[in-house]
Amino acid sequence: MYYPMYYYMDPTYLLVLAGVVICMLASLKMKSTFRKYSHVRNHSGITGREAAEQILRRAGIYDVRVEHVPGNLTDHYDPRSKVLRLSDATYQTSSVAALGVAAHECGHAIQHATGYVPLHIRGSLVPIVNFGSMIAWPLILIGLFFNTGSSALFLNLGILAFSLAVLFQIITLPVEFNASRRAVHILGGSGMLYEDEVRATKKVLFAAALTYVAGAVSSVLQLLRILMLANNRRN
Ligand SMILES: [Zn+2]
């Protein structure tokens, strides 16, 4: 029982806690920014769905469907089925925030249509990362707490699997920032929003991007912690 106790009491756990706090702060910031601008109606009165459809047509994309998806902030673009799904607060709402989110998801559809490389890399990593995330912790725990000849091998494989998940979160950052940049650019030139409304959507999208940065930072901190534990184990 020595190792498990040591594991839970160890000071490297502070790295995990720091990650949790960073993610919580980013999420609070995102929710409050979104709430604020989801109450600001855009001057043209168009909904997230209408904006998405217009943006896609203007980009010459005719094979992407815009659908409604239940939930809060569940908006996403699905490249496999070429469907852009907008949540309750985006689909039929004509707020400034709704247009920002809709345009961001269109940004992903445009990335897909134009063969944007980081999106492609990210997509091809998904199956490996899913498998890696599933096996990483069991391997790491076996490696840390069992004193068998192959512990080191388990530990190293676990670290490798975990690193893939970290890599995935890092490659997500350029994909997200690029989609938001495209969104702001499109909205700015579309006439759908006034300049001050575009500035507001920029704030919403920046706050959303922060949650991805927080997620990546938090997983790097976790990896750092695992590396420190592995180092202690080896000594
Ligand atoms: Zn996105």
Tab-separated table of C-alpha atoms and ligand atoms in Angstrom:
chain	number	residue	atom	x	y	z
A	1	MET	CA	0.000	0.000	0.000
A	2	TYR	CA	2.994	2.269	0.199
A	3	TYR	CA	3.033	3.385	-3.410
A	4	PRO	CA	-0.681	4.215	-3.794
A	5	MET	CA	-0.566	6.358	-0.635
A	6	TYR	CA	2.549	8.064	-1.866
A	7	TYR	CA	0.867	8.600	-5.217
A	8	TYR	CA	-2.122	10.453	-3.785
A	9	MET	CA	-0.142	12.489	-1.282
A	10	ASP	CA	2.666	13.457	-3.621
A	11	PRO	CA	3.313	17.154	-4.245
A	12	THR	CA	3.235	16.747	-8.043
A	13	TYR	CA	-0.542	16.478	-7.617
A	14	LEU	CA	-0.457	20.280	-7.378
A	15	LEU	CA	0.225	20.336	-11.138
A	16	VAL	CA	-3.071	18.520	-11.735
A	17	LEU	CA	-4.900	20.915	-9.408
A	18	ALA	CA	-3.367	23.908	-11.197
A	19	GLY	CA	-4.662	22.491	-14.487
A	20	VAL	CA	-8.157	22.045	-13.047
A	21	VAL	CA	-8.199	25.650	-11.788
A	22	ILE	CA	-6.986	27.016	-15.147
A	23	CYS	CA	-9.715	25.069	-16.989
A	24	MET	CA	-12.383	26.237	-14.552
A	25	LEU	CA	-11.377	29.893	-14.926
A	26	ALA	CA	-11.347	29.646	-18.725
A	27	SER	CA	-14.750	27.974	-18.712
A	28	LEU	CA	-16.232	30.639	-16.426
A	29	LYS	CA	-14.819	33.388	-18.635
A	30	MET	CA	-16.241	31.742	-21.750
A	31	LYS	CA	-19.688	31.221	-20.218
A	32	SER	CA	-19.950	34.774	-18.908
A	33	THR	CA	-18.799	36.309	-22.223
A	34	PHE	CA	-21.193	34.114	-24.160
A	35	ARG	CA	-24.079	34.921	-21.820
A	36	LYS	CA	-23.415	38.643	-22.161
A	37	TYR	CA	-23.380	38.703	-25.966
A	38	SER	CA	-26.139	36.171	-26.403
A	39	HIS	CA	-28.425	38.904	-25.107
A	40	VAL	CA	-27.219	41.412	-27.679
A	41	ARG	CA	-29.326	41.175	-30.845
A	42	ASN	CA	-27.461	41.728	-34.113
A	43	HIS	CA	-28.701	44.660	-36.215
A	44	SER	CA	-29.638	42.572	-39.253
A	45	GLY	CA	-31.793	40.232	-37.169
A	46	ILE	CA	-30.559	37.075	-38.901
A	47	THR	CA	-30.225	33.824	-36.951
A	48	GLY	CA	-27.179	31.610	-36.564
A	49	ARG	CA	-28.632	29.143	-39.081
A	50	GLU	CA	-29.294	31.821	-41.701
A	51	ALA	CA	-25.835	33.284	-41.212
A	52	ALA	CA	-24.200	29.843	-41.529
A	53	GLU	CA	-26.096	29.091	-44.732
A	54	GLN	CA	-25.159	32.452	-46.251
A	55	ILE	CA	-21.489	32.103	-45.278
A	56	LEU	CA	-21.263	28.593	-46.739
A	57	ARG	CA	-22.875	29.658	-50.046
A	58	ARG	CA	-20.588	32.653	-50.314
A	59	ALA	CA	-17.602	30.361	-49.778
A	60	GLY	CA	-18.890	28.193	-52.639
A	61	ILE	CA	-19.787	25.298	-50.308
A	62	TYR	CA	-23.064	23.642	-51.292
A	63	ASP	CA	-22.669	20.155	-49.854
A	64	VAL	CA	-22.682	21.024	-46.134
A	65	ARG	CA	-26.000	20.763	-44.275
A	66	VAL	CA	-26.849	23.040	-41.358
A	67	GLU	CA	-28.723	21.228	-38.580
A	68	HIS	CA	-29.954	21.872	-35.079
A	69	VAL	CA	-28.342	19.968	-32.202
A	70	PRO	CA	-29.753	20.011	-28.657
A	71	GLY	CA	-27.683	21.258	-25.759
A	72	ASN	CA	-25.642	24.201	-24.660
A	73	LEU	CA	-22.453	25.117	-26.585
A	74	THR	CA	-22.601	21.790	-28.442
A	75	ASP	CA	-22.006	23.505	-31.804
A	76	HIS	CA	-19.611	21.667	-34.113
A	77	TYR	CA	-18.789	20.817	-37.700
A	78	ASP	CA	-18.693	17.124	-38.527
A	79	PRO	CA	-16.325	16.614	-41.494
A	80	ARG	CA	-17.276	12.945	-42.030
A	81	SER	CA	-20.956	13.619	-42.708
A	82	LYS	CA	-20.395	17.245	-43.803
A	83	VAL	CA	-22.946	18.543	-41.334
A	84	LEU	CA	-22.686	21.782	-39.404
A	85	ARG	CA	-24.626	21.436	-36.157
A	86	LEU	CA	-25.724	24.492	-34.223
A	87	SER	CA	-27.005	24.363	-30.649
A	88	ASP	CA	-30.169	25.869	-29.148
A	89	ALA	CA	-28.530	29.204	-28.405
A	90	THR	CA	-27.105	29.549	-31.911
A	91	TYR	CA	-29.482	27.934	-34.402
A	92	GLN	CA	-32.543	30.135	-34.132
A	93	THR	CA	-31.177	33.070	-32.189
A	94	SER	CA	-30.194	36.364	-33.763
A	95	SER	CA	-27.664	37.422	-31.162
A	96	VAL	CA	-24.163	38.676	-31.823
A	97	ALA	CA	-22.782	35.601	-30.010
A	98	ALA	CA	-24.861	33.235	-32.173
A	99	LEU	CA	-23.419	34.703	-35.365
A	100	GLY	CA	-19.896	34.445	-33.977
A	101	VAL	CA	-20.322	30.766	-33.149
A	102	ALA	CA	-22.067	29.987	-36.456
A	103	ALA	CA	-19.310	31.731	-38.415
A	104	HIS	CA	-16.642	29.872	-36.414
A	105	GLU	CA	-18.192	26.508	-37.329
A	106	CYS	CA	-18.355	27.661	-40.961
A	107	GLY	CA	-14.641	28.394	-40.540
A	108	HIS	CA	-14.126	24.670	-39.874
A	109	ALA	CA	-16.225	23.728	-42.913
A	110	ILE	CA	-14.101	26.079	-45.061
A	111	GLN	CA	-10.901	24.576	-43.573
A	112	HIS	CA	-12.215	21.167	-44.594
A	113	ALA	CA	-13.221	22.283	-48.089
A	114	THR	CA	-9.881	23.978	-48.736
A	115	GLY	CA	-7.730	21.156	-47.336
A	116	TYR	CA	-6.325	23.076	-44.375
A	117	VAL	CA	-3.448	20.821	-43.223
A	118	PRO	CA	-3.696	21.069	-39.376
A	119	LEU	CA	-7.387	20.040	-39.590
A	120	HIS	CA	-6.382	17.035	-41.662
A	121	ILE	CA	-3.613	16.025	-39.217
A	122	ARG	CA	-5.987	16.474	-36.294
A	123	GLY	CA	-8.630	14.318	-37.980
A	124	SER	CA	-6.198	11.515	-38.752
A	125	LEU	CA	-5.000	11.496	-35.123
A	126	VAL	CA	-8.510	10.891	-33.710
A	127	PRO	CA	-8.588	7.040	-33.763
A	128	ILE	CA	-5.022	6.702	-32.400
A	129	VAL	CA	-5.691	9.288	-29.694
A	130	ASN	CA	-8.955	7.616	-28.644
A	131	PHE	CA	-7.166	4.307	-28.209
A	132	GLY	CA	-4.190	5.993	-26.515
A	133	SER	CA	-6.403	7.832	-24.012
A	134	MET	CA	-8.090	4.563	-23.113
A	135	ILE	CA	-4.873	2.655	-22.357
A	136	ALA	CA	-2.604	5.465	-21.078
A	137	TRP	CA	-3.621	5.540	-17.399
A	138	PRO	CA	-3.880	1.750	-16.872
A	139	LEU	CA	-0.364	1.353	-18.333
A	140	ILE	CA	1.049	4.216	-16.275
A	141	LEU	CA	-0.486	2.893	-13.041
A	142	ILE	CA	0.796	-0.635	-13.695
A	143	GLY	CA	4.212	0.845	-14.456
A	144	LEU	CA	4.249	2.950	-11.284
A	145	PHE	CA	2.825	0.566	-8.712
A	146	PHE	CA	3.874	-2.934	-9.724
A	147	ASN	CA	7.343	-4.171	-9.203
A	148	THR	CA	7.681	-6.541	-12.104
A	149	GLY	CA	10.416	-6.807	-14.684
A	150	SER	CA	8.313	-5.152	-17.342
A	151	SER	CA	7.083	-2.176	-15.231
A	152	ALA	CA	9.391	0.210	-17.055
A	153	LEU	CA	8.024	-0.917	-20.414
A	154	PHE	CA	4.413	-0.385	-19.264
A	155	LEU	CA	5.330	3.019	-17.904
A	156	ASN	CA	7.047	4.125	-21.114
A	157	LEU	CA	4.174	2.899	-23.281
A	158	GLY	CA	1.712	4.706	-21.006
A	159	ILE	CA	3.710	7.936	-21.287
A	160	LEU	CA	3.814	7.573	-25.068
A	161	ALA	CA	0.025	7.063	-25.222
A	162	PHE	CA	-0.566	10.048	-22.944
A	163	SER	CA	1.791	12.213	-25.031
A	164	LEU	CA	-0.325	11.500	-28.108
A	165	ALA	CA	-3.368	12.924	-26.339
A	166	VAL	CA	-1.337	16.012	-25.394
A	167	LEU	CA	-0.155	16.381	-28.987
A	168	PHE	CA	-3.778	16.209	-30.127
A	169	GLN	CA	-4.761	19.059	-27.836
A	170	ILE	CA	-1.837	21.148	-29.044
A	171	ILE	CA	-2.658	20.617	-32.726
A	172	THR	CA	-6.259	21.593	-31.925
A	173	LEU	CA	-5.071	25.133	-31.088
A	174	PRO	CA	-4.098	26.322	-34.606
A	175	VAL	CA	-7.279	24.694	-35.977
A	176	GLU	CA	-9.480	26.603	-33.515
A	177	PHE	CA	-7.657	29.929	-33.777
A	178	ASN	CA	-7.705	29.739	-37.558
A	179	ALA	CA	-11.464	28.996	-37.645
A	180	SER	CA	-12.122	32.017	-35.417
A	181	ARG	CA	-9.875	34.244	-37.512
A	182	ARG	CA	-11.782	33.195	-40.624
A	183	ALA	CA	-15.080	33.828	-38.806
A	184	VAL	CA	-14.158	37.380	-37.795
A	185	HIS	CA	-12.884	38.123	-41.300
A	186	ILE	CA	-16.042	36.766	-42.965
A	187	LEU	CA	-18.414	38.575	-40.584
A	188	GLY	CA	-16.463	41.813	-41.012
A	189	GLY	CA	-16.878	41.762	-44.778
A	190	SER	CA	-20.387	40.324	-44.948
A	191	GLY	CA	-22.515	43.280	-43.890
A	192	MET	CA	-24.317	40.982	-41.447
A	193	LEU	CA	-22.727	42.780	-38.504
A	194	TYR	CA	-21.666	46.327	-37.749
A	195	GLU	CA	-18.079	46.919	-36.778
A	196	ASP	CA	-18.801	47.056	-33.047
A	197	GLU	CA	-20.777	43.818	-33.366
A	198	VAL	CA	-17.799	42.168	-35.060
A	199	ARG	CA	-15.640	43.313	-32.143
A	200	ALA	CA	-18.113	41.684	-29.758
A	201	THR	CA	-18.018	38.358	-31.656
A	202	LYS	CA	-14.235	38.571	-31.505
A	203	LYS	CA	-14.486	38.655	-27.709
A	204	VAL	CA	-16.819	35.644	-27.682
A	205	LEU	CA	-14.541	33.631	-29.960
A	206	PHE	CA	-11.419	34.641	-28.050
A	207	ALA	CA	-13.010	33.468	-24.787
A	208	ALA	CA	-13.936	30.166	-26.472
A	209	ALA	CA	-10.370	29.750	-27.751
A	210	LEU	CA	-9.061	30.282	-24.210
A	211	THR	CA	-10.819	27.084	-23.099
A	212	TYR	CA	-8.787	25.138	-25.695
A	213	VAL	CA	-5.584	26.792	-24.508
A	214	ALA	CA	-6.481	25.931	-20.899
A	215	GLY	CA	-7.188	22.319	-21.893
A	216	ALA	CA	-3.814	22.044	-23.627
A	217	VAL	CA	-1.947	23.671	-20.705
A	218	SER	CA	-3.675	21.368	-18.257
A	219	SER	CA	-2.726	18.248	-20.205
A	220	VAL	CA	0.894	19.420	-20.541
A	221	LEU	CA	0.947	19.877	-16.735
A	222	GLN	CA	-0.407	16.349	-16.303
A	223	LEU	CA	2.249	14.966	-18.630
A	224	LEU	CA	4.906	16.854	-16.689
A	225	ARG	CA	3.615	15.296	-13.507
A	226	ILE	CA	3.678	11.790	-14.969
A	227	LEU	CA	7.256	12.354	-16.137
A	228	MET	CA	8.234	13.478	-12.613
A	229	LEU	CA	6.578	10.414	-11.049
A	230	ALA	CA	8.287	8.155	-13.575
A	231	ASN	CA	11.600	9.755	-12.774
A	232	ASN	CA	11.081	9.173	-9.027
A	233	ARG	CA	10.106	5.587	-9.768
A	234	ARG	CA	13.277	4.966	-11.773
A	235	ASN	CA	15.464	6.300	-8.957
B	1	ZN	ZN	-13.983	25.114	-33.336
